Each structure stands twice: as structure tokens, then as C-alpha cells.
PDB file of C-alpha atoms in Angstrom:
ATOM      1  CA  MET A   1     166.771 122.473 141.167  1.00  0.00           C
ATOM      2  CA  VAL A   2     164.405 125.351 141.961  1.00  0.00           C
ATOM      3  CA  LEU A   3     161.476 123.034 141.510  1.00  0.00           C
ATOM      4  CA  VAL A   4     162.986 120.639 144.047  1.00  0.00           C
ATOM      5  CA  ARG A   5     163.253 123.455 146.642  1.00  0.00           C
ATOM      6  CA  GLU A   6     159.726 124.670 145.833  1.00  0.00           C
ATOM      7  CA  SER A   7     158.361 121.132 146.124  1.00  0.00           C
ATOM      8  CA  LEU A   8     159.520 120.845 149.685  1.00  0.00           C
ATOM      9  CA  ALA A   9     159.488 124.479 150.941  1.00  0.00           C
ATOM     10  CA  ASN A  10     155.848 124.595 152.064  1.00  0.00           C
ATOM     11  CA  LEU A  11     156.108 121.181 153.673  1.00  0.00           C
ATOM     12  CA  HIS A  12     159.196 122.283 155.655  1.00  0.00           C
ATOM     13  CA  GLU A  13     157.268 125.286 157.008  1.00  0.00           C
ATOM     14  CA  MET A  14     154.215 123.237 157.952  1.00  0.00           C
ATOM     15  CA  VAL A  15     156.169 120.498 159.699  1.00  0.00           C
ATOM     16  CA  ARG A  16     158.292 123.084 161.530  1.00  0.00           C
ATOM     17  CA  ALA A  17     155.075 124.706 162.759  1.00  0.00           C
ATOM     18  CA  VAL A  18     153.784 121.356 163.982  1.00  0.00           C
ATOM     19  CA  PHE A  19     156.950 120.367 165.797  1.00  0.00           C
ATOM     20  CA  SER A  20     157.847 123.755 167.195  1.00  0.00           C
ATOM     21  CA  GLY A  21     154.613 123.733 169.143  1.00  0.00           C
ATOM     22  CA  SER A  22     154.063 121.798 172.298  1.00  0.00           C
ATOM     23  CA  GLY A  23     151.945 118.725 172.722  1.00  0.00           C
ATOM     24  CA  GLU A  24     151.967 115.045 173.409  1.00  0.00           C
ATOM     25  CA  PRO A  25     153.740 112.917 170.793  1.00  0.00           C
ATOM     26  CA  ASP A  26     150.440 111.372 169.596  1.00  0.00           C
ATOM     27  CA  LEU A  27     149.025 114.900 168.968  1.00  0.00           C
ATOM     28  CA  LEU A  28     152.187 115.875 167.057  1.00  0.00           C
ATOM     29  CA  ILE A  29     151.889 112.694 164.986  1.00  0.00           C
ATOM     30  CA  ASP A  30     148.220 113.401 164.185  1.00  0.00           C
ATOM     31  CA  ARG A  31     148.982 116.973 163.180  1.00  0.00           C
ATOM     32  CA  SER A  32     151.956 115.879 161.054  1.00  0.00           C
ATOM     33  CA  VAL A  33     149.856 113.323 159.190  1.00  0.00           C
ATOM     34  CA  GLU A  34     147.185 115.942 158.590  1.00  0.00           C
ATOM     35  CA  VAL A  35     149.819 118.339 157.221  1.00  0.00           C
ATOM     36  CA  ILE A  36     151.208 115.715 154.870  1.00  0.00           C
ATOM     37  CA  ASP A  37     147.734 114.755 153.666  1.00  0.00           C
ATOM     38  CA  ALA A  38     146.759 118.388 153.087  1.00  0.00           C
ATOM     39  CA  HIS A  39     150.071 119.162 151.322  1.00  0.00           C
ATOM     40  CA  VAL A  40     149.633 116.174 148.938  1.00  0.00           C
ATOM     41  CA  ALA A  41     146.033 117.209 148.202  1.00  0.00           C
ATOM     42  CA  GLU A  42     147.114 120.813 147.483  1.00  0.00           C
ATOM     43  CA  HIS A  43     150.317 120.042 145.562  1.00  0.00           C
ATOM     44  CA  PRO A  44     150.016 116.678 143.821  1.00  0.00           C
ATOM     45  CA  ALA A  45     152.207 117.733 140.883  1.00  0.00           C
ATOM     46  CA  TYR A  46     155.072 118.551 143.276  1.00  0.00           C
ATOM     47  CA  ILE A  47     154.728 115.155 144.899  1.00  0.00           C
ATOM     48  CA  ARG A  48     154.688 113.353 141.578  1.00  0.00           C
ATOM     49  CA  PHE A  49     157.776 115.295 140.550  1.00  0.00           C
ATOM     50  CA  LEU A  50     159.612 114.313 143.761  1.00  0.00           C
ATOM     51  CA  ALA A  51     158.551 110.658 143.321  1.00  0.00           C
ATOM     52  CA  ARG A  52     159.832 110.557 139.797  1.00  0.00           C
ATOM     53  CA  GLU A  53     163.090 112.415 140.507  1.00  0.00           C
ATOM     54  CA  ARG A  54     164.004 110.929 143.905  1.00  0.00           C
ATOM     55  CA  HIS A  55     165.290 107.671 142.404  1.00  0.00           C
ATOM     56  CA  GLY A  56     165.254 108.425 138.697  1.00  0.00           C
ATOM     57  CA  GLY A  57     165.783 111.332 136.432  1.00  0.00           C
ATOM     58  CA  VAL A  58     169.084 113.107 135.973  1.00  0.00           C
ATOM     59  CA  LYS A  59     171.781 112.908 138.680  1.00  0.00           C
ATOM     60  CA  PRO A  60     171.907 116.625 139.559  1.00  0.00           C
ATOM     61  CA  VAL A  61     168.160 116.702 140.252  1.00  0.00           C
ATOM     62  CA  ARG A  62     168.257 113.360 142.092  1.00  0.00           C
ATOM     63  CA  ASP A  63     171.134 114.711 144.232  1.00  0.00           C
ATOM     64  CA  ALA A  64     169.197 117.934 144.907  1.00  0.00           C
ATOM     65  CA  VAL A  65     166.227 115.905 146.160  1.00  0.00           C
ATOM     66  CA  GLY A  66     168.543 113.943 148.435  1.00  0.00           C
ATOM     67  CA  VAL A  67     170.102 117.166 149.766  1.00  0.00           C
ATOM     68  CA  GLU A  68     166.720 118.691 150.478  1.00  0.00           C
ATOM     69  CA  LEU A  69     165.509 115.555 152.285  1.00  0.00           C
ATOM     70  CA  ARG A  70     168.678 115.459 154.382  1.00  0.00           C
ATOM     71  CA  HIS A  71     168.235 119.146 155.182  1.00  0.00           C
ATOM     72  CA  PHE A  72     164.624 118.394 156.162  1.00  0.00           C
ATOM     73  CA  ALA A  73     165.806 115.653 158.525  1.00  0.00           C
ATOM     74  CA  GLU A  74     168.445 117.972 160.037  1.00  0.00           C
ATOM     75  CA  GLU A  75     165.786 120.623 160.687  1.00  0.00           C
ATOM     76  CA  LEU A  76     163.498 118.090 162.283  1.00  0.00           C
ATOM     77  CA  ALA A  77     166.387 116.730 164.409  1.00  0.00           C
ATOM     78  CA  GLU A  78     166.918 120.305 165.746  1.00  0.00           C
ATOM     79  CA  LEU A  79     163.243 120.587 166.597  1.00  0.00           C
ATOM     80  CA  LEU A  80     163.290 117.148 168.268  1.00  0.00           C
ATOM     81  CA  ALA A  81     166.172 118.305 170.501  1.00  0.00           C
ATOM     82  CA  ALA A  82     163.671 120.514 172.356  1.00  0.00           C
ATOM     83  CA  ARG A  83     161.400 117.533 173.163  1.00  0.00           C
ATOM     84  CA  PRO A  84     161.779 116.516 176.826  1.00  0.00           C
ATOM     85  CA  GLU A  85     161.459 112.803 176.023  1.00  0.00           C
ATOM     86  CA  LEU A  86     164.629 113.082 173.923  1.00  0.00           C
ATOM     87  CA  ALA A  87     166.732 114.752 176.615  1.00  0.00           C
ATOM     88  CA  GLY A  88     170.122 113.154 176.725  1.00  0.00           C
ATOM     89  CA  TRP A  89     170.003 111.869 173.127  1.00  0.00           C
ATOM     90  CA  SER A  90     173.043 112.501 171.030  1.00  0.00           C
ATOM     91  CA  ALA A  91     172.764 114.645 167.897  1.00  0.00           C
ATOM     92  CA  ASP A  92     173.380 111.493 165.789  1.00  0.00           C
ATOM     93  CA  ASP A  93     170.527 109.646 167.465  1.00  0.00           C
ATOM     94  CA  ARG A  94     168.136 112.610 167.029  1.00  0.00           C
ATOM     95  CA  ARG A  95     169.148 112.798 163.380  1.00  0.00           C
ATOM     96  CA  MET A  96     168.531 109.070 162.990  1.00  0.00           C
ATOM     97  CA  LEU A  97     165.044 109.419 164.482  1.00  0.00           C
ATOM     98  CA  ALA A  98     164.334 112.474 162.273  1.00  0.00           C
ATOM     99  CA  GLU A  99     165.398 110.512 159.209  1.00  0.00           C
ATOM    100  CA  LEU A 100     162.955 107.726 160.139  1.00  0.00           C
ATOM    101  CA  TYR A 101     160.166 110.287 160.387  1.00  0.00           C
ATOM    102  CA  VAL A 102     161.123 111.983 157.146  1.00  0.00           C
ATOM    103  CA  ASP A 103     161.374 108.699 155.277  1.00  0.00           C
ATOM    104  CA  ARG A 104     157.949 107.646 156.532  1.00  0.00           C
ATOM    105  CA  MET A 105     156.430 111.010 155.582  1.00  0.00           C
ATOM    106  CA  VAL A 106     157.920 110.974 152.090  1.00  0.00           C
ATOM    107  CA  THR A 107     156.771 107.411 151.493  1.00  0.00           C
ATOM    108  CA  THR A 108     153.321 108.357 152.733  1.00  0.00           C
ATOM    109  CA  ALA A 109     153.133 111.389 150.438  1.00  0.00           C
ATOM    110  CA  LEU A 110     154.074 109.246 147.465  1.00  0.00           C
ATOM    111  CA  ALA A 111     151.386 106.726 148.370  1.00  0.00           C
ATOM    112  CA  LEU A 112     148.753 109.396 148.966  1.00  0.00           C
ATOM    113  CA  VAL A 113     149.256 111.155 145.667  1.00  0.00           C
ATOM    114  CA  GLU A 114     147.877 108.257 143.624  1.00  0.00           C
ATOM    115  CA  ALA A 115     145.262 107.022 146.095  1.00  0.00           C
ATOM    116  CA  ASP A 116     141.492 107.354 145.885  1.00  0.00           C
ATOM    117  CA  PRO A 117     139.612 108.706 148.945  1.00  0.00           C
ATOM    118  CA  ALA A 118     139.084 105.293 150.559  1.00  0.00           C
ATOM    119  CA  GLU A 119     142.724 104.350 150.018  1.00  0.00           C
ATOM    120  CA  ARG A 120     143.796 107.745 151.395  1.00  0.00           C
ATOM    121  CA  ALA A 121     141.936 107.086 154.638  1.00  0.00           C
ATOM    122  CA  ALA A 122     143.595 103.693 155.006  1.00  0.00           C
ATOM    123  CA  ILE A 123     147.046 105.129 154.226  1.00  0.00           C
ATOM    124  CA  VAL A 124     146.545 107.904 156.815  1.00  0.00           C
ATOM    125  CA  GLY A 125     145.453 105.355 159.416  1.00  0.00           C
ATOM    126  CA  THR A 126     148.414 103.128 158.677  1.00  0.00           C
ATOM    127  CA  VAL A 127     151.029 105.899 158.810  1.00  0.00           C
ATOM    128  CA  ARG A 128     149.604 107.150 162.154  1.00  0.00           C
ATOM    129  CA  THR A 129     150.163 103.674 163.577  1.00  0.00           C
ATOM    130  CA  GLN A 130     153.647 103.426 162.045  1.00  0.00           C
ATOM    131  CA  LEU A 131     154.661 106.792 163.441  1.00  0.00           C
ATOM    132  CA  ARG A 132     153.337 105.831 166.851  1.00  0.00           C
ATOM    133  CA  LEU A 133     155.363 102.616 166.688  1.00  0.00           C
ATOM    134  CA  ILE A 134     158.495 104.678 165.832  1.00  0.00           C
ATOM    135  CA  ASN A 135     157.703 106.958 168.757  1.00  0.00           C
ATOM    136  CA  LEU A 136     157.189 104.041 171.138  1.00  0.00           C
ATOM    137  CA  GLY A 137     160.455 102.463 170.054  1.00  0.00           C
ATOM    138  CA  SER A 138     162.234 105.803 170.497  1.00  0.00           C
ATOM    139  CA  ARG A 139     161.093 105.990 174.141  1.00  0.00           C
ATOM    140  CA  HIS A 140     162.991 102.771 174.789  1.00  0.00           C
ATOM    141  CA  TRP A 141     166.076 103.600 172.695  1.00  0.00           C
ATOM    142  CA  LYS A 142     169.448 103.348 174.400  1.00  0.00           C
ATOM    143  CA  ALA A 143     172.400 104.285 172.234  1.00  0.00           C
ATOM    144  CA  SER A 144     174.940 101.475 171.977  1.00  0.00           C
TER     145      SER A 144
END
């Protein structure tokens, strides 16, 4: 359980630093992708551990990974509340958007950990585009 918290602790801090600053959404996306890429390069063993335990392993560890990822999404939703383009969004909608971002970042980290340098560049380019698409869609979101 401690390893689960350690695996995500630095990433939480880095993403909080990115999103607590100001900037256009595209700049925040670029900085977020850079943070994920650097984190994976610096801590590949943690990422492999999370990949293995997220959907496998023993239930208490799998549950701990899920709790940490939900906590990560909740933190990000709080940071997103300060973004002017999300003014008027409900807490549930901000959490949903944060979960999309967290899922995409986790999936990206898992892909990056096993990639060679050329593959890493392609993955980074693709995730930037995907996050921009999520951002574009969020600008047009109207809660039902």
C-alpha cells in the first residue's frame, strides 16, 4: 500500500504544480505531457508496478491503486474549478473531466514505460492531440 502511494506521490505534486499555475489550456496540456514523460523516465519501476497492480495482483493493492487514482482525479477536479473556462460547471462534471484526464495520463504512462525513444515521441504527440480533443469537447459541454 505504501508503494502505491509512493508511486503516485511525485506525480500528484507535479501535476498540481502544472494546473495550479495559469496559462492557456494548450500550454497546460503540453506541460502535463512533459511531466508525465519525465516521471515515467525517472520512475519506470513505479509505473510498471502500477500497471501490474491496477488490474491484477491482490485485491487490497488493486483497491489501493483505484483509491489513489480517484483521489488524484478529485484533486485535479478541484484545480479545474479555478479555470475560467469551467465556470458554471457542476462538481460532478468537473470530476468527470478530471477522470478523463487522469485516465488518459495513466494510459499514457503505461505506454511510455515500455516504449523506445521513437515510440515515446509518437506516444507523446498522440496524447497531446487526445488531450486537446478532450479540452475542445469540454468547451462545448452542456450538462444534461
